[in-house]
PDB file of C-alpha atoms and ligand atoms in Angstrom:
ATOM      1  CA  MET A 266      84.715 141.473 102.653  1.00 35.00           C
ATOM      2  CA  LEU A 267      87.932 140.255 103.070  1.00 38.00           C
ATOM      3  CA  GLN A 268      87.849 140.232 106.615  1.00 37.00           C
ATOM      4  CA  SER A 269      85.335 138.138 105.952  1.00 35.00           C
ATOM      5  CA  SER A 270      86.644 135.451 103.050  1.00 37.00           C
ATOM      6  CA  ILE A 271      89.725 134.630 105.300  1.00 40.00           C
ATOM      7  CA  ILE A 272      87.370 133.419 107.931  1.00 43.00           C
ATOM      8  CA  GLY A 273      86.271 131.657 105.755  1.00 46.00           C
ATOM      9  CA  ILE A 274      88.810 130.493 104.375  1.00 48.00           C
ATOM     10  CA  GLY A 275      89.867 129.683 108.461  1.00 45.00           C
ATOM     11  CA  SER A 276      86.106 128.092 109.680  1.00 52.00           C
ATOM     12  CA  ILE A 277      87.057 125.604 106.777  1.00 54.00           C
ATOM     13  CA  VAL A 278      90.708 124.056 106.822  1.00 59.00           C
ATOM     14  CA  PRO A 279      90.536 123.315 110.666  1.00 66.00           C
ATOM     15  CA  LYS A 280      87.072 120.699 109.023  1.00 86.00           C
ATOM     16  CA  LEU A 281      88.955 119.775 106.213  1.00 91.00           C
ATOM     17  CA  HIS A 282      91.526 118.797 109.058  1.00 92.00           C
ATOM     18  CA  ALA A 283      89.031 116.864 110.932  1.00 93.00           C
ATOM     19  CA  LEU A 284      87.466 114.743 108.357  1.00 97.00           C
ATOM     20  CA  ASN A 285      87.698 111.287 108.642  1.00 98.00           C
ATOM     21  CA  ALA A 286      89.774 110.323 105.526  1.00 98.00           C
ATOM     22  CA  ASP A 287      91.070 106.625 105.114  1.00 98.00           C
ATOM     23  CA  LEU A 288      92.089 106.850 101.187  1.00 99.00           C
ATOM     24  CA  HIS A 289      94.449 103.430 101.254  1.00 98.00           C
ATOM     25  CA  CYS A 290      92.320  99.456 101.364  1.00 98.00           C
ATOM     26  CA  HIS A 291      91.375  97.049 100.071  1.00 98.00           C
ATOM     27  CA  SER A 292      89.235  94.521  98.611  1.00 98.00           C
ATOM     28  CA  CYS A 293      89.678  91.058  97.712  1.00 97.00           C
ATOM     29  CA  VAL A 294      90.236  91.958  94.549  1.00 97.00           C
ATOM     30  CA  SER A 295      93.868  92.656  95.136  1.00 97.00           C
ATOM     31  CA  ASP A 296      95.450  90.742  98.660  1.00 97.00           C
ATOM     32  CA  GLY A 297      92.629  91.762 101.499  1.00 97.00           C
ATOM     33  CA  THR A 298      89.499  89.462 102.562  1.00 96.00           C
ATOM     34  CA  LEU A 299      86.370  91.697 101.746  1.00 98.00           C
ATOM     35  CA  ALA A 300      84.771  92.547  98.398  1.00 98.00           C
ATOM     36  CA  PRO A 301      84.779  95.873  97.728  1.00 98.00           C
ATOM     37  CA  SER A 302      81.226  96.939  98.771  1.00 98.00           C
ATOM     38  CA  GLU A 303      81.913  94.765 102.624  1.00 98.00           C
ATOM     39  CA  VAL A 304      84.992  97.161 102.847  1.00 98.00           C
ATOM     40  CA  ALA A 305      82.270 100.373 102.116  1.00 98.00           C
ATOM     41  CA  ARG A 306      80.216  98.694 104.615  1.00 98.00           C
ATOM     42  CA  ARG A 307      82.838  98.365 106.828  1.00 98.00           C
ATOM     43  CA  ALA A 308      84.489 102.067 106.363  1.00 98.00           C
ATOM     44  CA  ALA A 309      80.650 102.912 106.374  1.00 98.00           C
ATOM     45  CA  ALA A 310      80.907 101.995 110.578  1.00 98.00           C
ATOM     46  CA  HIS A 311      84.102 102.688 111.390  1.00 98.00           C
ATOM     47  CA  GLY A 312      82.968 106.469 110.506  1.00 98.00           C
ATOM     48  CA  VAL A 313      84.863 107.244 106.859  1.00 98.00           C
ATOM     49  CA  GLN A 314      83.769 110.444 105.850  1.00 98.00           C
ATOM     50  CA  LEU A 315      85.996 109.938 102.947  1.00 98.00           C
ATOM     51  CA  TRP A 316      87.083 106.606 101.422  1.00 98.00           C
ATOM     52  CA  ALA A 317      89.745 105.486  98.774  1.00 99.00           C
ATOM     53  CA  LEU A 318      90.146 102.203  97.407  1.00 99.00           C
ATOM     54  CA  THR A 319      93.975 101.215  96.748  1.00 98.00           C
ATOM     55  CA  ASP A 320      94.096  97.463  95.257  1.00 98.00           C
ATOM     56  CA  HIS A 321      97.543  97.080  94.721  1.00 98.00           C
ATOM     57  CA  ASP A 322      97.507  97.448  90.277  1.00 98.00           C
ATOM     58  CA  GLU A 323      94.251  96.975  89.636  1.00 97.00           C
ATOM     59  CA  VAL A 324      90.606  99.344  89.310  1.00 98.00           C
ATOM     60  CA  GLY A 325      88.716  96.408  88.913  1.00 97.00           C
ATOM     61  CA  GLY A 326      87.059  97.137  92.255  1.00 98.00           C
ATOM     62  CA  LEU A 327      86.099 100.437  92.068  1.00 98.00           C
ATOM     63  CA  ALA A 328      82.556 100.114  90.049  1.00 98.00           C
ATOM     64  CA  GLU A 329      81.863  98.557  92.939  1.00 98.00           C
ATOM     65  CA  ALA A 330      83.278 100.132  95.755  1.00 98.00           C
ATOM     66  CA  ARG A 331      81.866 103.589  93.638  1.00 98.00           C
ATOM     67  CA  ALA A 332      78.382 101.902  93.907  1.00 98.00           C
ATOM     68  CA  ALA A 333      78.364 100.808  97.489  1.00 98.00           C
ATOM     69  CA  ALA A 334      79.124 104.083  98.655  1.00 98.00           C
ATOM     70  CA  ALA A 335      76.928 105.546  96.378  1.00 98.00           C
ATOM     71  CA  THR A 336      74.202 103.855  98.773  1.00 98.00           C
ATOM     72  CA  LEU A 337      76.277 103.948 102.448  1.00 98.00           C
ATOM     73  CA  GLY A 338      76.611 108.504 102.034  1.00 97.00           C
ATOM     74  CA  LEU A 339      80.360 107.726 101.542  1.00 98.00           C
ATOM     75  CA  ARG A 340      82.140 110.506 100.053  1.00 98.00           C
ATOM     76  CA  PHE A 341      84.633 108.165  97.396  1.00 98.00           C
ATOM     77  CA  VAL A 342      87.732 108.665  95.728  1.00 98.00           C
ATOM     78  CA  PRO A 343      89.312 106.493  92.959  1.00 98.00           C
ATOM     79  CA  GLY A 344      92.076 104.432  93.467  1.00 99.00           C
ATOM     80  CA  VAL A 345      94.819 102.479  92.712  1.00 99.00           C
ATOM     81  CA  GLU A 346      98.305 101.905  95.087  1.00 98.00           C
ATOM     82  CA  VAL A 347     101.557 100.797  91.899  1.00 98.00           C
ATOM     83  CA  SER A 348     104.090  98.948  92.796  1.00 98.00           C
ATOM     84  CA  VAL A 349     106.951 100.143  91.843  1.00 98.00           C
ATOM     85  CA  THR A 350     110.909  99.475  92.195  1.00 98.00           C
ATOM     86  CA  TRP A 351     113.577 102.409  93.322  1.00 98.00           C
ATOM     87  CA  ALA A 352     116.727 101.400  93.607  1.00 96.00           C
ATOM     88  CA  GLY A 353     116.231  97.950  93.942  1.00 94.00           C
ATOM     89  CA  GLU A 354     113.956  98.480  95.962  1.00 95.00           C
ATOM     90  CA  THR A 355     109.733  98.428  96.481  1.00 96.00           C
ATOM     91  CA  VAL A 356     107.768 100.975  97.074  1.00 98.00           C
ATOM     92  CA  HIS A 357     103.994 101.771  96.039  1.00 98.00           C
ATOM     93  CA  VAL A 358     102.839 104.806  94.918  1.00 99.00           C
ATOM     94  CA  LEU A 359      99.443 104.961  95.693  1.00 99.00           C
ATOM     95  CA  GLY A 360      97.452 107.021  92.337  1.00 99.00           C
ATOM     96  CA  LEU A 361      94.075 109.233  94.240  1.00 99.00           C
ATOM     97  CA  GLY A 362      91.135 110.824  92.011  1.00 98.00           C
ATOM     98  CA  ILE A 363      91.988 108.719  88.767  1.00 98.00           C
ATOM     99  CA  ASP A 364      90.556 108.256  86.624  1.00 98.00           C
ATOM    100  CA  GLN A 365      89.952 104.902  86.445  1.00 96.00           C
ATOM    101  CA  HIS A 366      89.371 104.093  82.365  1.00 97.00           C
ATOM    102  CA  ASP A 367      92.282 106.302  81.596  1.00 98.00           C
ATOM    103  CA  ALA A 368      93.691 103.916  78.263  1.00 98.00           C
ATOM    104  CA  ALA A 369      97.629 104.886  79.587  1.00 98.00           C
ATOM    105  CA  LEU A 370      96.680 103.763  83.251  1.00 98.00           C
ATOM    106  CA  MET A 371      94.806 101.011  82.360  1.00 98.00           C
ATOM    107  CA  ALA A 372      97.651  99.457  79.192  1.00 98.00           C
ATOM    108  CA  GLY A 373     100.798  99.898  82.259  1.00 98.00           C
ATOM    109  CA  LEU A 374      98.480  98.124  85.301  1.00 98.00           C
ATOM    110  CA  ALA A 375      98.313  95.358  83.242  1.00 97.00           C
ATOM    111  CA  ALA A 376     101.940  95.380  81.841  1.00 96.00           C
ATOM    112  CA  THR A 377     102.678  96.090  86.338  1.00 96.00           C
ATOM    113  CA  ARG A 378     100.731  92.937  86.802  1.00 95.00           C
ATOM    114  CA  GLY A 379     102.178  90.709  84.428  1.00 93.00           C
ATOM    115  CA  GLY A 380     104.787  89.044  85.934  1.00 91.00           C
ATOM    116  CA  ARG A 381     102.676  88.170  89.104  1.00 96.00           C
ATOM    117  CA  GLN A 382     101.955  84.204  88.258  1.00 95.00           C
ATOM    118  CA  ALA A 383     105.970  83.204  86.546  1.00 95.00           C
ATOM    119  CA  ARG A 384     106.934  84.902  90.605  1.00 97.00           C
ATOM    120  CA  ALA A 385     104.802  83.074  92.737  1.00 98.00           C
ATOM    121  CA  ARG A 386     104.976  79.297  90.814  1.00 97.00           C
ATOM    122  CA  GLU A 387     109.458  80.961  91.627  1.00 98.00           C
ATOM    123  CA  ILE A 388     108.010  81.126  94.871  1.00 98.00           C
ATOM    124  CA  ALA A 389     106.082  78.356  95.138  1.00 98.00           C
ATOM    125  CA  ALA A 390     109.074  75.793  93.368  1.00 98.00           C
ATOM    126  CA  GLN A 391     111.256  77.418  96.332  1.00 98.00           C
ATOM    127  CA  LEU A 392     108.531  76.934  99.531  1.00 98.00           C
ATOM    128  CA  ALA A 393     109.082  73.280  98.539  1.00 98.00           C
ATOM    129  CA  ALA A 394     113.131  73.092  98.582  1.00 97.00           C
ATOM    130  CA  ALA A 395     111.860  74.575 101.251  1.00 97.00           C
ATOM    131  CA  GLY A 396     109.724  71.659 102.415  1.00 97.00           C
ATOM    132  CA  ILE A 397     106.281  73.679 101.207  1.00 98.00           C
ATOM    133  CA  ALA A 398     104.879  71.584  99.061  1.00 97.00           C
ATOM    134  CA  ARG A 399     101.945  73.002  97.269  1.00 98.00           C
ATOM    135  CA  ALA A 400     101.828  76.179  97.928  1.00 98.00           C
ATOM    136  CA  TYR A 401     100.750  77.483  94.068  1.00 97.00           C
ATOM    137  CA  GLU A 402      97.200  75.695  94.973  1.00 97.00           C
ATOM    138  CA  GLY A 403      97.318  77.134  98.459  1.00 98.00           C
ATOM    139  CA  ALA A 404      97.895  80.194  97.709  1.00 98.00           C
ATOM    140  CA  LEU A 405      95.315  80.305  94.742  1.00 97.00           C
ATOM    141  CA  THR A 406      92.248  79.222  96.555  1.00 97.00           C
ATOM    142  CA  TYR A 407      92.427  81.935  99.006  1.00 97.00           C
ATOM    143  CA  VAL A 408      93.719  84.236  95.814  1.00 96.00           C
ATOM    144  CA  GLY A 409      90.215  86.381  94.214  1.00 89.00           C
ATOM    145  CA  ASN A 410      91.781  87.091  91.326  1.00 89.00           C
ATOM    146  CA  PRO A 411      93.991  85.073  89.999  1.00 88.00           C
ATOM    147  CA  ASP A 412      95.614  88.362  88.158  1.00 89.00           C
ATOM    148  CA  LEU A 413      97.407  89.606  91.603  1.00 95.00           C
ATOM    149  CA  ILE A 414      98.589  86.433  93.408  1.00 97.00           C
ATOM    150  CA  SER A 415     100.013  89.031  96.134  1.00 97.00           C
ATOM    151  CA  ARG A 416     103.393  87.015  98.393  1.00 98.00           C
ATOM    152  CA  THR A 417     100.040  87.539 101.332  1.00 98.00           C
ATOM    153  CA  HIS A 418      97.943  84.388  99.722  1.00 98.00           C
ATOM    154  CA  PHE A 419     101.168  83.098  99.647  1.00 98.00           C
ATOM    155  CA  ALA A 420     101.143  83.937 104.371  1.00 98.00           C
ATOM    156  CA  ARG A 421      97.566  83.124 104.688  1.00 98.00           C
ATOM    157  CA  PHE A 422      98.554  79.305 103.185  1.00 98.00           C
ATOM    158  CA  LEU A 423     100.462  78.873 105.518  1.00 98.00           C
ATOM    159  CA  VAL A 424      98.828  80.247 108.060  1.00 97.00           C
ATOM    160  CA  GLU A 425      96.201  77.596 107.427  1.00 97.00           C
ATOM    161  CA  GLN A 426      98.926  74.959 106.599  1.00 98.00           C
ATOM    162  CA  GLY A 427     101.089  76.258 110.589  1.00 98.00           C
ATOM    163  CA  TYR A 428     104.260  76.444 108.623  1.00 98.00           C
ATOM    164  CA  CYS A 429     104.282  80.150 111.302  1.00 97.00           C
ATOM    165  CA  ARG A 430     101.098  81.606 113.976  1.00 96.00           C
ATOM    166  CA  ASN A 431     100.301  84.909 111.345  1.00 95.00           C
ATOM    167  CA  VAL A 432     101.618  86.439 108.291  1.00 95.00           C
ATOM    168  CA  SER A 433     104.058  88.805 109.306  1.00 95.00           C
ATOM    169  CA  GLU A 434     106.093  85.457 110.796  1.00 97.00           C
ATOM    170  CA  VAL A 435     106.034  84.455 106.861  1.00 98.00           C
ATOM    171  CA  PHE A 436     106.838  87.323 105.503  1.00 97.00           C
ATOM    172  CA  GLU A 437     110.222  86.978 108.090  1.00 97.00           C
ATOM    173  CA  ARG A 438     110.600  83.595 107.927  1.00 98.00           C
ATOM    174  CA  TYR A 439     110.307  83.451 104.794  1.00 98.00           C
ATOM    175  CA  LEU A 440     108.367  86.134 102.082  1.00 98.00           C
ATOM    176  CA  SER A 441     110.741  88.945 102.684  1.00 96.00           C
ATOM    177  CA  GLU A 442     114.547  89.614 100.981  1.00 94.00           C
ATOM    178  CA  GLY A 443     116.549  87.504 101.857  1.00 95.00           C
ATOM    179  CA  LYS A 444     114.189  84.224 102.981  1.00 97.00           C
ATOM    180  CA  PRO A 445     114.198  81.169 101.253  1.00 96.00           C
ATOM    181  CA  GLY A 446     110.607  82.085  99.434  1.00 97.00           C
ATOM    182  CA  PHE A 447     111.459  85.848  98.010  1.00 97.00           C
ATOM    183  CA  VAL A 448     112.087  86.047  94.780  1.00 97.00           C
ATOM    184  CA  ALA A 449     113.072  89.091  93.248  1.00 94.00           C
ATOM    185  CA  HIS A 450     110.119  91.235  90.885  1.00 94.00           C
ATOM    186  CA  ARG A 451     110.955  94.329  88.496  1.00 95.00           C
ATOM    187  CA  TRP A 452     107.532  96.194  88.716  1.00 97.00           C
ATOM    188  CA  ALA A 453     107.275  99.847  87.648  1.00 98.00           C
ATOM    189  CA  ARG A 454     109.949 102.793  86.733  1.00 98.00           C
ATOM    190  CA  LEU A 455     109.174 105.118  89.785  1.00 98.00           C
ATOM    191  CA  ALA A 456     108.949 108.015  87.182  1.00 98.00           C
ATOM    192  CA  GLU A 457     106.643 105.823  85.195  1.00 98.00           C
ATOM    193  CA  ALA A 458     104.387 105.392  87.731  1.00 98.00           C
ATOM    194  CA  VAL A 459     104.134 108.581  88.821  1.00 99.00           C
ATOM    195  CA  GLY A 460     103.553 109.701  85.033  1.00 98.00           C
ATOM    196  CA  TRP A 461     100.411 106.580  84.923  1.00 98.00           C
ATOM    197  CA  ILE A 462      98.388 108.142  87.803  1.00 99.00           C
ATOM    198  CA  ARG A 463      99.037 112.113  87.252  1.00 98.00           C
ATOM    199  CA  GLY A 464      97.961 110.976  82.747  1.00 98.00           C
ATOM    200  CA  ALA A 465      94.530 109.692  84.417  1.00 98.00           C
ATOM    201  CA  GLY A 466      94.106 112.838  86.195  1.00 98.00           C
ATOM    202  CA  GLY A 467      95.062 112.237  89.785  1.00 98.00           C
ATOM    203  CA  ILE A 468      97.372 113.032  92.729  1.00 99.00           C
ATOM    204  CA  ALA A 469     100.692 110.974  92.662  1.00 99.00           C
ATOM    205  CA  VAL A 470     101.251 110.232  97.326  1.00 99.00           C
ATOM    206  CA  VAL A 471     104.019 108.144  98.675  1.00 99.00           C
ATOM    207  CA  ALA A 472     102.283 105.829 100.213  1.00 98.00           C
ATOM    208  CA  HIS A 473     103.870 104.201 103.746  1.00 98.00           C
ATOM    209  CA  PRO A 474     107.019 105.524 103.606  1.00 98.00           C
ATOM    210  CA  GLY A 475     108.332 105.002 106.799  1.00 97.00           C
ATOM    211  CA  ARG A 476     108.326 101.560 105.116  1.00 96.00           C
ATOM    212  CA  TYR A 477     111.473 101.551 103.344  1.00 97.00           C
ATOM    213  CA  ALA A 478     114.581 100.312 103.837  1.00 93.00           C
ATOM    214  CA  PHE A 479     116.230 103.516 103.326  1.00 97.00           C
ATOM    215  CA  ASP A 480     118.636 105.795 105.125  1.00 96.00           C
ATOM    216  CA  ASP A 481     118.717 109.541 105.393  1.00 96.00           C
ATOM    217  CA  ALA A 482     120.831 109.579 102.224  1.00 98.00           C
ATOM    218  CA  GLN A 483     118.041 107.421 100.326  1.00 98.00           C
ATOM    219  CA  MET A 484     114.854 108.578 101.378  1.00 98.00           C
ATOM    220  CA  TRP A 485     115.836 111.954 100.511  1.00 98.00           C
ATOM    221  CA  THR A 486     117.254 111.382  96.794  1.00 98.00           C
ATOM    222  CA  PHE A 487     113.996 109.235  96.152  1.00 98.00           C
ATOM    223  CA  LEU A 488     111.316 111.733  97.645  1.00 98.00           C
ATOM    224  CA  ALA A 489     113.718 114.159  95.281  1.00 98.00           C
ATOM    225  CA  GLU A 490     112.911 112.171  92.647  1.00 98.00           C
ATOM    226  CA  PHE A 491     109.062 111.992  93.471  1.00 99.00           C
ATOM    227  CA  ARG A 492     108.816 114.968  93.555  1.00 98.00           C
ATOM    228  CA  ASP A 493     110.125 116.274  90.563  1.00 98.00           C
ATOM    229  CA  ALA A 494     108.850 113.250  88.420  1.00 98.00           C
ATOM    230  CA  GLY A 495     104.907 115.206  89.690  1.00 98.00           C
ATOM    231  CA  GLY A 496     104.673 113.541  93.153  1.00 99.00           C
ATOM    232  CA  GLU A 497     102.094 116.003  95.496  1.00 98.00           C
ATOM    233  CA  ALA A 498     101.420 113.941  98.479  1.00 99.00           C
ATOM    234  CA  ILE A 499     103.723 111.467 101.049  1.00 98.00           C
ATOM    235  CA  GLU A 500     100.985 109.190 103.203  1.00 98.00           C
ATOM    236  CA  VAL A 501     102.054 110.786 106.835  1.00 98.00           C
ATOM    237  CA  ILE A 502      99.995 108.684 108.763  1.00 98.00           C
ATOM    238  CA  SER A 503      99.605 105.168 107.625  1.00 98.00           C
ATOM    239  CA  GLY A 504      98.615 101.484 109.658  1.00 96.00           C
ATOM    240  CA  SER A 505     102.159 100.369 108.895  1.00 92.00           C
ATOM    241  CA  HIS A 506     104.003 103.351 110.325  1.00 93.00           C
ATOM    242  CA  GLY A 507     105.143 102.823 113.790  1.00 87.00           C
ATOM    243  CA  ALA A 508     106.610 105.529 116.654  1.00 85.00           C
ATOM    244  CA  GLY A 509     107.931 108.817 115.497  1.00 92.00           C
ATOM    245  CA  GLU A 510     107.823 107.333 112.369  1.00 96.00           C
ATOM    246  CA  GLN A 511     104.875 110.462 112.110  1.00 96.00           C
ATOM    247  CA  GLU A 512     107.009 113.330 113.371  1.00 97.00           C
ATOM    248  CA  ARG A 513     109.804 111.875 110.846  1.00 97.00           C
ATOM    249  CA  PHE A 514     107.660 112.307 107.293  1.00 98.00           C
ATOM    250  CA  GLU A 515     105.601 115.413 108.268  1.00 98.00           C
ATOM    251  CA  ALA A 516     108.794 117.500 108.915  1.00 98.00           C
ATOM    252  CA  LEU A 517     110.202 115.650 105.442  1.00 98.00           C
ATOM    253  CA  ALA A 518     106.409 116.830 103.823  1.00 98.00           C
ATOM    254  CA  ARG A 519     106.946 119.773 104.888  1.00 98.00           C
ATOM    255  CA  ARG A 520     110.937 120.233 103.161  1.00 98.00           C
ATOM    256  CA  PHE A 521     109.512 119.192  99.676  1.00 98.00           C
ATOM    257  CA  GLY A 522     106.025 120.338 100.393  1.00 98.00           C
ATOM    258  CA  PHE A 523     103.843 117.615  99.774  1.00 98.00           C
ATOM    259  CA  MET A 524     100.336 117.650 100.707  1.00 98.00           C
ATOM    260  CA  GLY A 525      99.703 115.086 103.831  1.00 98.00           C
ATOM    261  CA  SER A 526      97.758 111.816 102.783  1.00 98.00           C
ATOM    262  CA  ARG A 527      95.955 109.584 105.923  1.00 98.00           C
ATOM    263  CA  GLY A 528      95.160 105.433 104.968  1.00 98.00           C
ATOM    264  CA  SER A 529      94.473 103.079 107.009  1.00 98.00           C
ATOM    265  CA  ASP A 530      96.184 100.238 104.395  1.00 98.00           C
ATOM    266  CA  PHE A 531      93.381  97.973 105.961  1.00 98.00           C
ATOM    267  CA  HIS A 532      93.128  94.217 103.973  1.00 97.00           C
ATOM    268  CA  GLY A 533      90.898  92.367 105.981  1.00 97.00           C
ATOM    269  CA  PRO A 534      89.256  92.288 110.077  1.00 96.00           C
ATOM    270  CA  GLY A 535      92.627  90.187 111.875  1.00 87.00           C
ATOM    271  CA  GLU A 536      94.612  90.969 109.663  1.00 86.00           C
ATOM    272  CA  GLY A 537      97.226  92.595 112.369  1.00 82.00           C
ATOM    273  CA  ASP A 538      95.028  95.539 114.491  1.00 85.00           C
ATOM    274  CA  VAL A 539      94.831  97.776 111.282  1.00 94.00           C
ATOM    275  CA  GLU A 540      90.930  99.014 111.212  1.00 97.00           C
ATOM    276  CA  LEU A 541      89.512 101.369 108.383  1.00 98.00           C
ATOM    277  CA  GLY A 542      89.909 105.083 109.707  1.00 98.00           C
ATOM    278  CA  ARG A 543      91.520 104.049 113.027  1.00 97.00           C
ATOM    279  CA  VAL A 544      94.869 105.959 112.870  1.00 97.00           C
ATOM    280  CA  PRO A 545      95.610 109.599 113.657  1.00 96.00           C
ATOM    281  CA  PRO A 546      94.871 112.755 112.270  1.00 96.00           C
ATOM    282  CA  LEU A 547      96.563 113.861 109.716  1.00 97.00           C
ATOM    283  CA  PRO A 548      99.360 116.826 111.647  1.00 96.00           C
ATOM    284  CA  SER A 549      97.223 120.722 111.582  1.00 95.00           C
ATOM    285  CA  SER A 550     101.346 121.861 109.725  1.00 96.00           C
ATOM    286  CA  LEU A 551     100.321 120.136 105.871  1.00 97.00           C
ATOM    287  CA  ALA A 552      97.591 120.398 103.701  1.00 97.00           C
ATOM    288  CA  PRO A 553      95.629 117.562 103.504  1.00 98.00           C
ATOM    289  CA  VAL A 554      95.629 115.905 100.382  1.00 98.00           C
ATOM    290  CA  TRP A 555      92.042 115.743 100.123  1.00 98.00           C
ATOM    291  CA  SER A 556      91.293 119.005 100.221  1.00 97.00           C
ATOM    292  CA  ARG A 557      91.740 119.025  96.204  1.00 97.00           C
ATOM    293  CA  LEU A 558      90.069 115.101  96.046  1.00 97.00           C
ATOM    294  CA  VAL A 559      86.204 115.982  98.300  1.00 93.00           C
TER     295      VAL A 559
HETATM  296  P1  LIG B 701     103.986  91.329  96.265  1.00 55.35           P
HETATM  297  O1  LIG B 701     102.830  92.702  95.839  1.00 55.35           O
HETATM  298  O2  LIG B 701     103.268  90.129  95.864  1.00 55.35           O
HETATM  299  O3  LIG B 701     105.316  92.027  96.506  1.00 55.35           O
HETATM  300  O4  LIG B 701     102.777  91.615  98.044  1.00 55.35           O
HETATM  301  C1  LIG B 701     102.777  93.102  98.886  1.00 55.35           C
HETATM  302  C2  LIG B 701     101.925  92.615 100.532  1.00 55.35           C
HETATM  303  O5  LIG B 701     102.335  91.561 100.924  1.00 55.35           O
HETATM  304  C3  LIG B 701     101.242  93.832 100.768  1.00 55.35           C
HETATM  305  O6  LIG B 701     101.493  94.731 100.520  1.00 55.35           O
HETATM  306  C4  LIG B 701     101.191  93.512 102.136  1.00 55.35           C
HETATM  307  O7  LIG B 701     100.176  93.030 102.650  1.00 55.35           O
HETATM  308  C5  LIG B 701     101.599  92.383 102.633  1.00 55.35           C
HETATM  309  N1  LIG B 701     103.400  93.068 102.924  1.00 55.35           N
HETATM  310  C6  LIG B 701     105.087  92.889 102.611  1.00 55.35           C
HETATM  311  N2  LIG B 701     105.938  92.947 104.073  1.00 55.35           N
HETATM  312  C7  LIG B 701     104.612  92.241 105.168  1.00 55.35           C
HETATM  313  C8  LIG B 701     105.368  92.189 106.638  1.00 55.35           C
HETATM  314  N3  LIG B 701     105.821  92.222 106.934  1.00 55.35           N
HETATM  315  N4  LIG B 701     104.499  92.156 107.035  1.00 55.35           N
HETATM  316  C9  LIG B 701     102.231  91.550 106.400  1.00 55.35           C
HETATM  317  N5  LIG B 701     101.676  91.881 105.598  1.00 55.35           N
HETATM  318  C10 LIG B 701     102.715  92.427 104.540  1.00 55.35           C
HETATM  319 MN1  LIG B 702      99.153  94.292 100.318  1.00 55.35          MN
HETATM  320 MN1  LIG B 703     101.507  98.947  99.921  1.00 55.35          MN
HETATM  321 MN1  LIG B 704      98.569  99.038 100.433  1.00 55.35          MN
END
């Protein structure tokens, strides 16, 4: 009896690891280019078996995403990617398996979105001073949701206008810290964001930890604070991770006892070479965050 249940567990765990889970991507409700239902179709077409839509600071696409996933037979996880300011840096925290109607989460996300319009005007003013006219109006033509105007929309406009060859180059030359179109912004606090997510029944996950310019000591402090606030997982596998980062964050996840997550961070066809469902498998040493989501 005992032996057969152990064998039973052993056969479930590898199957869970092998599941093609893509738990991080965007629709035009934030800074992606496809509608939620189009993202669902594309995820299914690329073999995704468990899918979360995680728009920035916004859950307005989840109803359409859920309905589309249901018609496709695709298992769906409601998600969000919350913008956070920690130690003066922007970091992103995913909320997976959230109740999208939770009042405190809704209020927190609305407050987090709140400053985007004013920030966009400032970005445009700085770009105008650098010789790029009417960037606010230009960015707006790429925006699906005016509350969610983001640097990505400016980047697409600057590429269209021929200032840069691609979105990454725009970030490098104009939109990152120290560059002529960068405007510092205060997003949600770390403990606040984790609290909203947990309060809405979700799991808080550090998104693309390899993207943050932290040295080892800062990363350690950040992850410790995240864990103490109630954070439970980190995105070890991300479409925006480079060589070596998977190993670094696998080791850190083990040290902190975090579950591992996996997501492409897909924003649209032709935006980088990231594709839904096409990232490496989660290392077998880590418990998949989706063991709590299936
Ligand atoms: P925002 O929330 O307005 O500050 O915009 C952040 C978004 O810009 C991120 O979610 C990414 O989609 C995009 N982004 C940030 N840095 C880069 C980069 N170096 N290259 C391309 N896209 C980037
Ligand atoms: Mn984005
Ligand atoms: Mn992000
Ligand atoms: Mn993202």
